[in-house]
Amino acid sequence: MAAKTTRTLPILLLSLLLLASGGASTPIDTFLFGGCSQLKYTPGSPYESSLNSLLTSLVNSAPFSLYNNFTSQSLPPYSSSAAPTLYGLYQCRGDLTPPDCRSCVARAVTQLATLCPDATGGALQLDACFVRYDNASFLGVQDKSVVMKKCGASLGYGPGASARRDAVLDYVAGSGGGGAYYKAYRVGGSGDVYAVAQCVQDLSGSQCQDCVAEAVGLLKSNCAAAAWGDVFLGKCYARFSEGGAHSGSGGHG
């Protein structure tokens, strides 16, 4: 059985499947990125039973809520003081229906089992949902590390088009509200420019706002003349498309 650790999960970028699709809608379960802890647990151990219970809880909750988090219960033969505690969450895109959310989360959990066999921690982002688990608590912890950054082909923006795109991105960065009423999921559009942003809902309102603003700033600086752009940070993302040409967000609207 694996020893309990307080190390945070290293998100090791394994693969990207973000190819321009000429504006076609992308399936909600398209794989974007994933990562695994280097620490392993022993197959058949109580740790594995606890992890399976945690992941099952995530899938079972998805038809009822677009976000939830769980902490595992102690399992024999551990005493309550020695048992490993597992933490997990899922986050579905804000426009998903409950059946689609469950389908996406179930697919992510299945892929995590293949991607991270026997890993004490793992994270996986599909186009429309995110799942993460670990034995070191990450709930409520800000994470603005860049996990994925990708830009489409250059459009050669004129000043007007560039200003319109920046205005849409500024709108989603600033449309989160405040206090207990902040919006984790934001969308905006002007003409044929569309943008979407979302933070994981374990963050506070100020943490969410800070993370989304960071992602939007990176989009502006790195994808200034692109037809579309995606920036995923550890706890949020921002994406935009021009004229419907986007690898992933073409199906969001």
Coordinates of N, CA and C in Angstrom, one line a residue:
M1 N 0.8 -1.2 0.0 CA 0.0 0.0 0.0 C 0.9 1.2 0.0
A2 N 0.4 2.3 -0.6 CA 1.2 3.5 -0.7 C 1.3 4.3 0.6
A3 N 2.4 4.9 0.9 CA 2.5 5.7 2.0 C 1.8 7.0 1.8
K4 N 1.2 7.6 2.8 CA 0.5 8.9 2.7 C 1.6 10.0 2.4
T5 N 1.2 10.9 1.5 CA 2.1 11.9 1.2 C 1.4 13.3 1.2
T6 N 2.2 14.3 1.4 CA 1.6 15.7 1.3 C 2.1 16.4 0.1
R7 N 2.7 15.7 -0.8 CA 3.2 16.3 -2.0 C 2.0 16.6 -2.9
T8 N 2.1 17.8 -3.6 CA 1.0 18.1 -4.5 C 1.2 17.3 -5.8
L9 N 0.1 17.2 -6.5 CA 0.1 16.4 -7.8 C 0.8 17.1 -8.9
P10 N 1.9 16.6 -9.4 CA 2.5 17.2 -10.6 C 1.7 16.9 -11.9
I11 N 1.2 17.9 -12.5 CA 0.5 17.7 -13.7 C 1.5 17.6 -14.9
L12 N 1.6 16.4 -15.3 CA 2.6 16.1 -16.4 C 1.8 16.0 -17.7
L13 N 2.1 17.0 -18.6 CA 1.3 17.0 -19.9 C 1.7 15.8 -20.7
L14 N 0.7 15.0 -21.1 CA 1.0 13.8 -21.8 C 0.6 13.9 -23.2
S15 N -0.4 14.6 -23.6 CA -0.8 14.6 -25.0 C -1.8 15.7 -25.2
L16 N -1.8 16.2 -26.4 CA -2.8 17.2 -26.9 C -3.5 16.7 -28.1
L17 N -4.8 16.8 -28.1 CA -5.5 16.4 -29.3 C -6.4 17.6 -29.7
L18 N -5.8 18.8 -29.9 CA -6.5 20.0 -30.3 C -6.0 20.4 -31.7
L19 N -6.8 19.9 -32.7 CA -6.5 20.2 -34.1 C -7.6 21.0 -34.6
A20 N -7.3 22.0 -35.4 CA -8.3 22.9 -36.0 C -9.3 22.0 -36.8
S21 N -10.6 22.4 -36.6 CA -11.6 21.6 -37.3 C -12.5 22.4 -38.1
G22 N -12.1 23.6 -38.6 CA -12.9 24.3 -39.5 C -14.3 24.7 -38.9
G23 N -14.4 24.9 -37.6 CA -15.6 25.3 -37.0 C -16.5 24.2 -36.6
A24 N -16.2 23.0 -36.9 CA -17.1 21.9 -36.6 C -17.2 21.7 -35.1
S25 N -18.4 21.3 -34.6 CA -18.6 21.1 -33.2 C -17.7 19.9 -32.7
T26 N -17.1 20.1 -31.5 CA -16.2 19.1 -30.9 C -17.0 18.3 -29.9
P27 N -16.9 17.0 -29.9 CA -17.5 16.2 -28.9 C -17.1 16.6 -27.5
I28 N -18.1 16.5 -26.6 CA -17.8 16.9 -25.2 C -16.7 16.1 -24.6
D29 N -16.5 14.9 -25.0 CA -15.5 14.0 -24.4 C -14.2 14.0 -25.1
T30 N -13.9 15.0 -26.0 CA -12.6 15.0 -26.6 C -11.5 15.3 -25.6
F31 N -10.5 14.5 -25.6 CA -9.4 14.6 -24.7 C -8.5 15.8 -25.0
L32 N -8.2 16.6 -23.9 CA -7.4 17.8 -24.1 C -6.0 17.6 -23.4
F33 N -6.0 17.2 -22.1 CA -4.8 16.9 -21.5 C -5.0 16.1 -20.2
G34 N -3.9 15.5 -19.7 CA -4.0 14.8 -18.5 C -2.7 14.6 -17.8
G35 N -2.7 14.3 -16.5 CA -1.4 14.1 -15.8 C -1.6 13.2 -14.6
C36 N -0.5 12.6 -14.2 CA -0.6 11.6 -13.1 C 0.5 11.9 -12.1
S37 N 0.2 11.5 -10.8 CA 1.3 11.5 -9.8 C 2.3 10.4 -10.1
Q38 N 3.5 10.6 -9.7 CA 4.6 9.6 -9.9 C 4.5 8.5 -8.8
L39 N 3.8 8.9 -7.7 CA 3.7 7.9 -6.6 C 2.6 6.9 -7.0
K40 N 2.8 5.6 -6.6 CA 1.9 4.5 -6.9 C 1.4 3.9 -5.6
Y41 N 0.2 3.3 -5.7 CA -0.4 2.5 -4.7 C -0.4 1.0 -5.1
T42 N -0.5 0.1 -4.1 CA -0.5 -1.3 -4.4 C -1.9 -1.7 -4.9
P43 N -2.0 -2.3 -6.1 CA -3.3 -2.9 -6.5 C -3.9 -3.8 -5.5
G44 N -5.2 -3.7 -5.3 CA -5.9 -4.6 -4.4 C -5.8 -4.1 -2.9
S45 N -5.1 -3.0 -2.7 CA -5.0 -2.4 -1.3 C -6.2 -1.6 -0.9
P46 N -6.4 -1.3 0.4 CA -7.5 -0.4 0.8 C -7.4 0.9 0.1
Y47 N -6.2 1.4 -0.3 CA -6.2 2.7 -1.0 C -7.0 2.6 -2.3
E48 N -6.8 1.5 -3.0 CA -7.5 1.3 -4.3 C -9.0 1.3 -4.1
S49 N -9.5 0.6 -3.0 CA -10.9 0.5 -2.7 C -11.4 1.9 -2.4
S50 N -10.7 2.7 -1.6 CA -11.1 4.1 -1.3 C -11.1 4.9 -2.5
L51 N -10.2 4.8 -3.4 CA -10.1 5.6 -4.7 C -11.3 5.2 -5.5
N52 N -11.6 3.9 -5.7 CA -12.8 3.5 -6.5 C -14.1 4.1 -5.9
S53 N -14.2 4.1 -4.6 CA -15.4 4.7 -4.0 C -15.5 6.2 -4.3
L54 N -14.4 6.8 -4.2 CA -14.3 8.3 -4.5 C -14.7 8.6 -5.9
L55 N -14.2 7.9 -6.9 CA -14.5 8.1 -8.3 C -15.9 7.8 -8.6
T56 N -16.4 6.7 -8.0 CA -17.8 6.4 -8.2 C -18.8 7.5 -7.7
S57 N -18.4 8.1 -6.5 CA -19.2 9.2 -6.0 C -19.2 10.4 -7.0
L58 N -18.0 10.6 -7.6 CA -18.0 11.7 -8.6 C -19.0 11.5 -9.8
V59 N -18.9 10.3 -10.3 CA -19.8 9.9 -11.4 C -21.3 10.0 -11.0
N60 N -21.6 9.5 -9.8 CA -23.0 9.4 -9.4 C -23.5 10.8 -9.1
S61 N -22.7 11.7 -8.7 CA -23.1 13.1 -8.4 C -23.4 13.9 -9.7
A62 N -22.7 13.6 -10.8 CA -22.8 14.4 -12.0 C -24.1 14.7 -12.6
P63 N -25.1 13.7 -12.5 CA -26.4 14.0 -13.1 C -27.2 15.1 -12.3
F64 N -26.7 15.4 -11.1 CA -27.4 16.3 -10.2 C -26.8 17.7 -10.0
S65 N -25.5 17.8 -10.4 CA -24.8 19.0 -10.2 C -23.6 19.1 -11.2
L66 N -23.4 20.3 -11.7 CA -22.2 20.4 -12.7 C -20.9 20.5 -12.0
Y67 N -20.9 20.6 -10.7 CA -19.6 20.6 -9.9 C -19.9 19.9 -8.5
N68 N -18.9 19.2 -8.1 CA -18.9 18.6 -6.7 C -17.6 18.2 -6.3
N69 N -17.3 18.1 -5.0 CA -16.1 17.5 -4.5 C -16.4 16.5 -3.4
F70 N -15.5 15.6 -3.2 CA -15.7 14.6 -2.2 C -14.3 14.3 -1.5
T71 N -14.5 13.9 -0.3 CA -13.3 13.4 0.5 C -13.6 11.9 0.9
S72 N -12.7 11.0 0.7 CA -12.9 9.6 1.0 C -13.0 9.3 2.5
Q73 N -13.7 8.2 2.8 CA -13.8 7.7 4.1 C -12.7 6.8 4.5
S74 N -12.4 6.6 5.7 CA -11.5 5.6 6.2 C -12.0 4.2 5.9
L75 N -11.1 3.3 5.5 CA -11.4 2.0 5.3 C -10.5 1.0 6.1
P76 N -11.0 -0.1 6.6 CA -10.2 -1.1 7.3 C -9.0 -1.5 6.3
P77 N -7.9 -1.9 6.8 CA -7.6 -2.1 8.2 C -7.0 -0.9 8.9
Y78 N -7.1 0.3 8.3 CA -6.6 1.5 8.9 C -7.4 2.0 10.1
S79 N -6.7 2.5 11.1 CA -7.4 3.3 12.1 C -7.7 4.7 11.5
S80 N -8.6 5.4 12.1 CA -9.0 6.7 11.5 C -7.8 7.6 11.4
S81 N -6.8 7.5 12.3 CA -5.6 8.3 12.3 C -4.6 7.9 11.2
A82 N -4.6 6.6 10.8 CA -3.7 6.1 9.8 C -4.2 6.0 8.4
A83 N -5.5 6.1 8.3 CA -6.1 5.9 6.9 C -5.7 7.0 6.0
P84 N -5.4 6.7 4.7 CA -5.1 7.7 3.7 C -6.4 8.5 3.4
T85 N -6.4 9.8 3.3 CA -7.5 10.6 2.9 C -7.4 10.9 1.5
L86 N -8.4 10.7 0.7 CA -8.4 11.0 -0.7 C -9.3 12.2 -1.0
Y87 N -8.9 13.0 -1.9 CA -9.8 14.2 -2.3 C -10.0 14.1 -3.8
G88 N -11.2 14.5 -4.2 CA -11.5 14.5 -5.6 C -12.6 15.5 -6.0
L89 N -12.6 15.9 -7.2 CA -13.6 16.8 -7.7 C -13.8 16.6 -9.2
Y90 N -15.0 17.1 -9.6 CA -15.2 17.2 -11.1 C -15.9 18.5 -11.3
Q91 N -15.7 19.0 -12.5 CA -16.3 20.3 -13.0 C -16.7 20.1 -14.4
C92 N -18.0 20.3 -14.7 CA -18.5 20.3 -16.0 C -18.7 21.7 -16.6
R93 N -18.6 21.8 -17.9 CA -18.8 23.1 -18.5 C -20.2 23.7 -18.2
G94 N -20.3 25.0 -18.0 CA -21.5 25.5 -17.4 C -22.8 25.4 -18.3
D95 N -22.6 25.1 -19.6 CA -23.8 24.9 -20.4 C -24.2 23.5 -20.6
L96 N -23.6 22.5 -20.0 CA -23.9 21.1 -20.2 C -25.3 20.8 -19.5
T97 N -26.0 19.8 -20.1 CA -27.2 19.2 -19.4 C -26.7 18.2 -18.4
P98 N -27.5 17.9 -17.4 CA -27.1 16.8 -16.5 C -26.7 15.5 -17.1
P99 N -27.5 15.0 -18.1 CA -27.0 13.7 -18.7 C -25.7 13.9 -19.4
D100 N -25.4 15.0 -20.1 CA -24.1 15.2 -20.7 C -23.0 15.3 -19.7
C101 N -23.3 15.9 -18.6 CA -22.3 16.1 -17.5 C -21.9 14.7 -17.0
R102 N -22.9 13.9 -16.7 CA -22.6 12.5 -16.2 C -21.8 11.7 -17.3
S103 N -22.2 11.8 -18.5 CA -21.5 11.1 -19.6 C -20.0 11.5 -19.7
C104 N -19.8 12.9 -19.6 CA -18.4 13.4 -19.7 C -17.6 13.0 -18.5
V105 N -18.1 13.1 -17.3 CA -17.4 12.7 -16.1 C -17.1 11.2 -16.1
A106 N -18.1 10.4 -16.5 CA -17.8 8.9 -16.5 C -16.7 8.6 -17.5
R107 N -16.7 9.3 -18.7 CA -15.7 9.1 -19.7 C -14.3 9.5 -19.1
A108 N -14.3 10.6 -18.4 CA -13.0 11.1 -17.8 C -12.5 10.1 -16.8
V109 N -13.3 9.6 -15.9 CA -12.9 8.6 -14.9 C -12.4 7.3 -15.6
T110 N -13.0 6.9 -16.7 CA -12.6 5.7 -17.4 C -11.2 6.0 -18.0
Q111 N -11.0 7.1 -18.6 CA -9.7 7.5 -19.2 C -8.6 7.6 -18.1
L112 N -9.0 8.1 -17.0 CA -8.0 8.3 -15.9 C -7.4 6.9 -15.5
A113 N -8.3 5.9 -15.5 CA -7.9 4.6 -15.1 C -6.8 4.0 -16.1
T114 N -7.0 4.4 -17.4 CA -6.1 4.0 -18.4 C -4.8 4.8 -18.4
L115 N -5.0 6.1 -18.2 CA -3.9 7.1 -18.2 C -3.0 7.0 -17.0
C116 N -3.6 6.8 -15.8 CA -2.8 6.8 -14.6 C -3.0 5.5 -13.8
P117 N -2.7 4.4 -14.3 CA -2.8 3.1 -13.6 C -2.0 3.1 -12.3
D118 N -2.7 2.9 -11.2 CA -2.1 2.7 -9.8 C -1.5 4.0 -9.3
A119 N -1.8 5.2 -9.9 CA -1.2 6.4 -9.5 C -2.0 7.0 -8.3
T120 N -1.4 7.5 -7.3 CA -2.1 8.0 -6.1 C -2.8 9.3 -6.4
G121 N -2.5 10.0 -7.6 CA -3.2 11.2 -7.9 C -3.3 11.3 -9.5
G122 N -4.3 11.9 -10.0 CA -4.4 12.1 -11.4 C -5.4 13.2 -11.7
A123 N -5.2 13.8 -12.9 CA -6.1 14.9 -13.4 C -6.3 14.7 -14.9
L124 N -7.5 15.0 -15.3 CA -7.8 14.8 -16.8 C -8.8 15.9 -17.2
Q125 N -8.6 16.5 -18.3 CA -9.5 17.5 -18.9 C -10.0 17.0 -20.2
L126 N -11.3 16.9 -20.3 CA -11.9 16.6 -21.6 C -12.5 18.0 -22.0
D127 N -13.0 18.0 -23.2 CA -13.5 19.3 -23.8 C -14.5 20.0 -22.8
A128 N -15.4 19.2 -22.2 CA -16.5 19.7 -21.4 C -16.5 19.4 -20.0
C129 N -15.4 18.7 -19.5 CA -15.4 18.5 -18.0 C -14.0 18.2 -17.6
F130 N -13.8 18.3 -16.3 CA -12.5 18.2 -15.6 C -12.6 17.3 -14.4
V131 N -11.7 16.3 -14.2 CA -11.8 15.5 -13.0 C -10.4 15.4 -12.4
R132 N -10.3 15.5 -11.1 CA -9.0 15.4 -10.4 C -9.2 14.7 -9.1
Y133 N -8.1 13.9 -8.7 CA -8.1 13.3 -7.4 C -6.7 13.2 -6.9
D134 N -6.5 13.2 -5.6 CA -5.2 13.1 -5.0 C -5.3 12.8 -3.5
N135 N -4.2 12.4 -2.9 CA -4.2 12.1 -1.5 C -3.6 13.3 -0.7
A136 N -3.3 14.4 -1.4 CA -2.9 15.6 -0.8 C -4.0 16.6 -1.2
S137 N -4.5 17.3 -0.2 CA -5.7 18.2 -0.5 C -5.3 19.4 -1.4
F138 N -6.1 19.6 -2.4 CA -5.9 20.7 -3.4 C -7.2 21.5 -3.4
L139 N -8.2 21.1 -2.6 CA -9.5 21.8 -2.6 C -9.3 23.2 -2.1
G140 N -9.8 24.2 -2.8 CA -9.7 25.6 -2.4 C -8.4 26.2 -2.6
V141 N -7.4 25.5 -3.2 CA -6.1 26.0 -3.4 C -5.9 26.6 -4.8
Q142 N -5.5 27.9 -4.8 CA -5.3 28.5 -6.1 C -4.2 27.9 -6.9
D143 N -4.4 27.8 -8.2 CA -3.3 27.2 -9.1 C -3.4 27.8 -10.4
K144 N -2.5 28.7 -10.7 CA -2.4 29.4 -12.0 C -1.3 29.0 -12.9
S145 N -0.8 27.8 -12.6 CA 0.3 27.3 -13.5 C -0.3 27.0 -14.8
V146 N 0.4 27.2 -15.9 CA 0.0 27.0 -17.2 C 0.0 25.5 -17.6
V147 N -1.1 24.9 -17.8 CA -1.2 23.5 -18.1 C -1.2 23.3 -19.7
M148 N -1.9 24.1 -20.4 CA -2.0 24.1 -21.8 C -2.2 25.4 -22.4
K149 N -1.5 25.7 -23.5 CA -1.6 27.0 -24.2 C -1.5 26.7 -25.7
K150 N -2.5 27.0 -26.5 CA -2.5 26.7 -27.9 C -3.3 27.8 -28.7
C151 N -2.7 28.1 -29.8 CA -3.3 29.2 -30.7 C -3.6 28.6 -32.1
G152 N -4.6 29.1 -32.7 CA -4.9 28.7 -34.1 C -4.1 29.5 -35.1
A153 N -4.4 29.3 -36.4 CA -3.7 30.0 -37.4 C -3.9 31.5 -37.4
S154 N -2.9 32.2 -37.9 CA -3.0 33.7 -37.8 C -4.0 34.2 -38.8
L155 N -4.8 35.2 -38.4 CA -5.8 35.8 -39.2 C -5.4 37.1 -39.8
G156 N -4.3 37.7 -39.2 CA -3.9 39.0 -39.6 C -4.9 40.1 -39.2
Y157 N -5.2 40.1 -37.9 CA -6.3 41.0 -37.4 C -6.0 42.5 -37.8
G158 N -7.0 43.2 -38.2 CA -7.0 44.6 -38.3 C -7.3 45.2 -37.0
P159 N -7.1 46.5 -36.8 CA -7.3 47.2 -35.5 C -8.7 47.0 -35.0
G160 N -9.7 47.1 -35.8 CA -11.1 46.9 -35.4 C -11.4 45.5 -34.9
A161 N -10.9 44.5 -35.6 CA -11.2 43.1 -35.2 C -10.5 42.8 -33.9
S162 N -9.3 43.3 -33.8 CA -8.5 43.0 -32.6 C -9.1 43.7 -31.4
A163 N -9.6 44.9 -31.6 CA -10.3 45.6 -30.4 C -11.6 44.9 -30.0
R164 N -12.3 44.3 -31.0 CA -13.6 43.6 -30.7 C -13.3 42.3 -30.0
R165 N -12.2 41.6 -30.4 CA -11.9 40.4 -29.7 C -11.5 40.7 -28.3
D166 N -10.6 41.7 -28.1 CA -10.2 42.1 -26.7 C -11.3 42.5 -25.8
A167 N -12.3 43.2 -26.5 CA -13.5 43.6 -25.7 C -14.3 42.4 -25.2
V168 N -14.4 41.4 -26.1 CA -15.1 40.2 -25.7 C -14.4 39.4 -24.5
L169 N -13.1 39.3 -24.7 CA -12.3 38.7 -23.6 C -12.3 39.5 -22.3
D170 N -12.3 40.8 -22.4 CA -12.4 41.6 -21.2 C -13.8 41.4 -20.5
Y171 N -14.8 41.2 -21.4 CA -16.1 41.0 -20.8 C -16.2 39.7 -20.0
V172 N -15.7 38.6 -20.6 CA -15.7 37.3 -19.8 C -14.8 37.4 -18.6
A173 N -13.7 38.2 -18.7 CA -12.8 38.3 -17.5 C -13.5 39.1 -16.4
G174 N -14.4 40.0 -16.8 CA -15.0 40.9 -15.8 C -16.4 40.6 -15.4
S175 N -17.0 39.6 -16.0 CA -18.4 39.3 -15.8 C -18.7 38.3 -14.7
G176 N -17.8 38.1 -13.8 CA -17.9 37.1 -12.8 C -18.8 37.5 -11.6
G177 N -19.2 38.8 -11.5 CA -19.9 39.2 -10.3 C -19.0 39.3 -9.1
G178 N -19.5 39.2 -7.9 CA -18.7 39.4 -6.7 C -19.3 38.6 -5.5
G179 N -18.4 38.5 -4.5 CA -18.9 37.8 -3.3 C -19.4 36.4 -3.5
A180 N -20.4 36.1 -2.8 CA -21.0 34.7 -2.9 C -21.7 34.5 -4.2
Y181 N -21.9 35.5 -5.0 CA -22.7 35.4 -6.2 C -21.8 35.4 -7.5
Y182 N -20.6 35.1 -7.4 CA -19.7 35.2 -8.5 C -20.1 34.1 -9.5
K183 N -19.8 34.3 -10.8 CA -20.1 33.3 -11.8 C -18.8 32.6 -12.2
A184 N -18.9 31.3 -12.0 CA -17.7 30.4 -12.3 C -17.6 30.3 -13.9
Y185 N -18.8 30.3 -14.6 CA -18.8 30.1 -16.0 C -19.3 31.4 -16.7
R186 N -18.5 31.9 -17.7 CA -18.8 33.1 -18.3 C -18.7 33.0 -19.8
V187 N -19.6 33.5 -20.6 CA -19.6 33.5 -22.0 C -19.8 34.9 -22.5
G188 N -19.3 35.2 -23.7 CA -19.5 36.5 -24.3 C -19.3 36.4 -25.8
G189 N -19.9 37.4 -26.6 CA -19.7 37.4 -28.0 C -20.0 38.8 -28.6
S190 N -19.4 39.0 -29.7 CA -19.6 40.2 -30.5 C -19.4 39.9 -32.0
G191 N -20.4 40.0 -32.8 CA -20.3 39.6 -34.2 C -19.9 38.1 -34.3
D192 N -18.8 37.8 -34.9 CA -18.5 36.4 -35.0 C -17.3 36.1 -34.1
V193 N -17.1 36.9 -33.1 CA -16.1 36.6 -32.0 C -16.8 36.0 -30.8
Y194 N -16.4 34.9 -30.3 CA -17.0 34.2 -29.2 C -15.9 33.9 -28.2
A195 N -16.3 34.0 -26.9 CA -15.3 33.7 -25.8 C -16.0 33.0 -24.7
V196 N -15.3 32.1 -24.0 CA -15.8 31.4 -22.8 C -14.7 31.3 -21.8
A197 N -15.1 31.4 -20.5 CA -14.1 31.2 -19.4 C -14.8 30.5 -18.3
Q198 N -14.0 29.8 -17.5 CA -14.6 29.1 -16.4 C -13.5 28.8 -15.4
C199 N -13.9 28.9 -14.1 CA -12.9 28.4 -13.0 C -13.5 27.3 -12.3
V200 N -12.7 26.5 -11.7 CA -13.2 25.4 -10.8 C -13.8 25.9 -9.6
Q201 N -15.0 25.4 -9.2 CA -15.8 26.0 -8.2 C -15.4 25.8 -6.8
D202 N -14.2 25.2 -6.6 CA -13.7 25.1 -5.2 C -13.0 26.4 -4.8
L203 N -12.8 27.3 -5.8 CA -12.1 28.6 -5.6 C -13.1 29.6 -5.0
S204 N -12.6 30.5 -4.3 CA -13.4 31.6 -3.8 C -13.7 32.6 -5.0
G205 N -14.5 33.5 -4.8 CA -14.8 34.5 -5.8 C -13.6 35.3 -6.3
S206 N -12.8 35.7 -5.3 CA -11.6 36.5 -5.7 C -10.6 35.6 -6.3
Q207 N -10.4 34.4 -5.9 CA -9.5 33.5 -6.5 C -9.9 33.2 -8.0
C208 N -11.2 33.0 -8.2 CA -11.7 32.7 -9.5 C -11.4 33.9 -10.4
Q209 N -11.7 35.1 -9.9 CA -11.5 36.3 -10.8 C -10.1 36.5 -11.1
D210 N -9.2 36.2 -10.2 CA -7.8 36.3 -10.4 C -7.3 35.3 -11.4
C211 N -7.8 34.1 -11.3 CA -7.3 33.0 -12.3 C -7.8 33.3 -13.7
V212 N -9.1 33.7 -13.8 CA -9.6 34.0 -15.2 C -8.9 35.2 -15.8
A213 N -8.7 36.2 -15.0 CA -8.0 37.4 -15.5 C -6.6 37.0 -16.0
E214 N -5.9 36.1 -15.3 CA -4.6 35.6 -15.7 C -4.7 34.9 -17.1
A215 N -5.7 34.0 -17.2 CA -5.8 33.2 -18.4 C -6.2 34.1 -19.6
V216 N -7.0 35.1 -19.4 CA -7.4 36.0 -20.5 C -6.2 36.8 -20.9
G217 N -5.4 37.3 -19.9 CA -4.2 38.0 -20.3 C -3.2 37.2 -21.1
L218 N -3.1 36.0 -20.8 CA -2.2 35.1 -21.6 C -2.8 34.9 -23.0
L219 N -4.1 34.8 -23.1 CA -4.7 34.6 -24.5 C -4.4 35.9 -25.3
K220 N -4.5 37.0 -24.7 CA -4.3 38.3 -25.5 C -2.8 38.4 -25.9
S221 N -1.9 38.0 -25.1 CA -0.5 38.2 -25.4 C 0.1 37.1 -26.3
N222 N -0.5 35.9 -26.2 CA 0.1 34.8 -26.9 C -0.7 34.4 -28.2
C223 N -2.0 34.8 -28.3 CA -2.8 34.5 -29.5 C -3.4 35.7 -30.1
A224 N -2.5 36.8 -30.2 CA -3.1 38.1 -30.5 C -3.6 38.1 -31.9
A225 N -3.1 37.4 -32.9 CA -3.6 37.4 -34.3 C -4.2 36.1 -34.7
A226 N -4.5 35.3 -33.8 CA -5.0 33.9 -34.1 C -6.5 33.9 -34.3
A227 N -6.9 32.8 -35.1 CA -8.3 32.6 -35.3 C -9.0 32.1 -34.1
W228 N -8.3 31.4 -33.2 CA -8.8 30.9 -31.9 C -7.6 30.7 -31.0
G229 N -8.0 30.6 -29.7 CA -6.9 30.4 -28.7 C -7.5 29.7 -27.5
D230 N -6.7 28.9 -26.8 CA -7.1 28.2 -25.6 C -6.0 28.4 -24.6
V231 N -6.3 28.8 -23.4 CA -5.3 28.8 -22.3 C -6.0 28.1 -21.1
F232 N -5.4 27.0 -20.6 CA -5.9 26.3 -19.5 C -4.8 26.4 -18.4
L233 N -5.2 27.0 -17.2 CA -4.4 27.0 -16.0 C -4.9 25.9 -15.1
G234 N -4.2 25.8 -14.0 CA -4.5 24.7 -13.1 C -5.9 24.6 -12.6
K235 N -6.5 25.8 -12.4 CA -7.9 25.9 -11.8 C -8.9 26.7 -12.7
C236 N -8.5 27.1 -13.9 CA -9.4 27.8 -14.8 C -9.0 27.8 -16.2
Y237 N -9.8 28.3 -17.1 CA -9.4 28.3 -18.5 C -10.1 29.5 -19.2
A238 N -9.6 29.9 -20.3 CA -10.3 30.9 -21.1 C -10.0 30.5 -22.6
R239 N -11.0 30.7 -23.5 CA -10.9 30.3 -24.9 C -11.7 31.3 -25.7
F240 N -11.2 31.5 -26.9 CA -12.0 32.4 -27.8 C -11.9 31.8 -29.3
S241 N -12.8 32.2 -30.1 CA -12.8 31.8 -31.5 C -13.3 33.0 -32.4
E242 N -12.8 33.1 -33.6 CA -13.2 34.1 -34.5 C -13.8 33.4 -35.7
G243 N -15.1 33.8 -36.1 CA -15.7 33.2 -37.3 C -16.0 31.7 -37.1
G244 N -16.1 31.2 -35.9 CA -16.5 29.8 -35.7 C -15.4 28.8 -35.9
A245 N -14.2 29.3 -36.3 CA -13.0 28.4 -36.5 C -12.3 28.2 -35.2
H246 N -12.6 27.1 -34.5 CA -12.0 26.8 -33.3 C -11.9 25.3 -33.1
S247 N -10.8 24.9 -32.4 CA -10.6 23.4 -32.2 C -11.6 22.8 -31.2
G248 N -12.0 23.6 -30.2 CA -12.8 23.0 -29.2 C -14.0 23.7 -28.9
S249 N -14.1 25.1 -29.0 CA -15.3 25.8 -28.5 C -16.4 26.0 -29.5
G250 N -16.2 25.4 -30.7 CA -17.2 25.6 -31.7 C -18.5 25.0 -31.3
G251 N -18.6 24.1 -30.4 CA -19.9 23.5 -30.0 C -20.4 24.2 -28.7
H252 N -19.8 25.2 -28.2 CA -20.3 25.8 -27.0 C -21.5 26.7 -27.1
G253 N -21.6 27.3 -28.2 CA -22.6 28.4 -28.3 C -24.0 27.9 -28.3

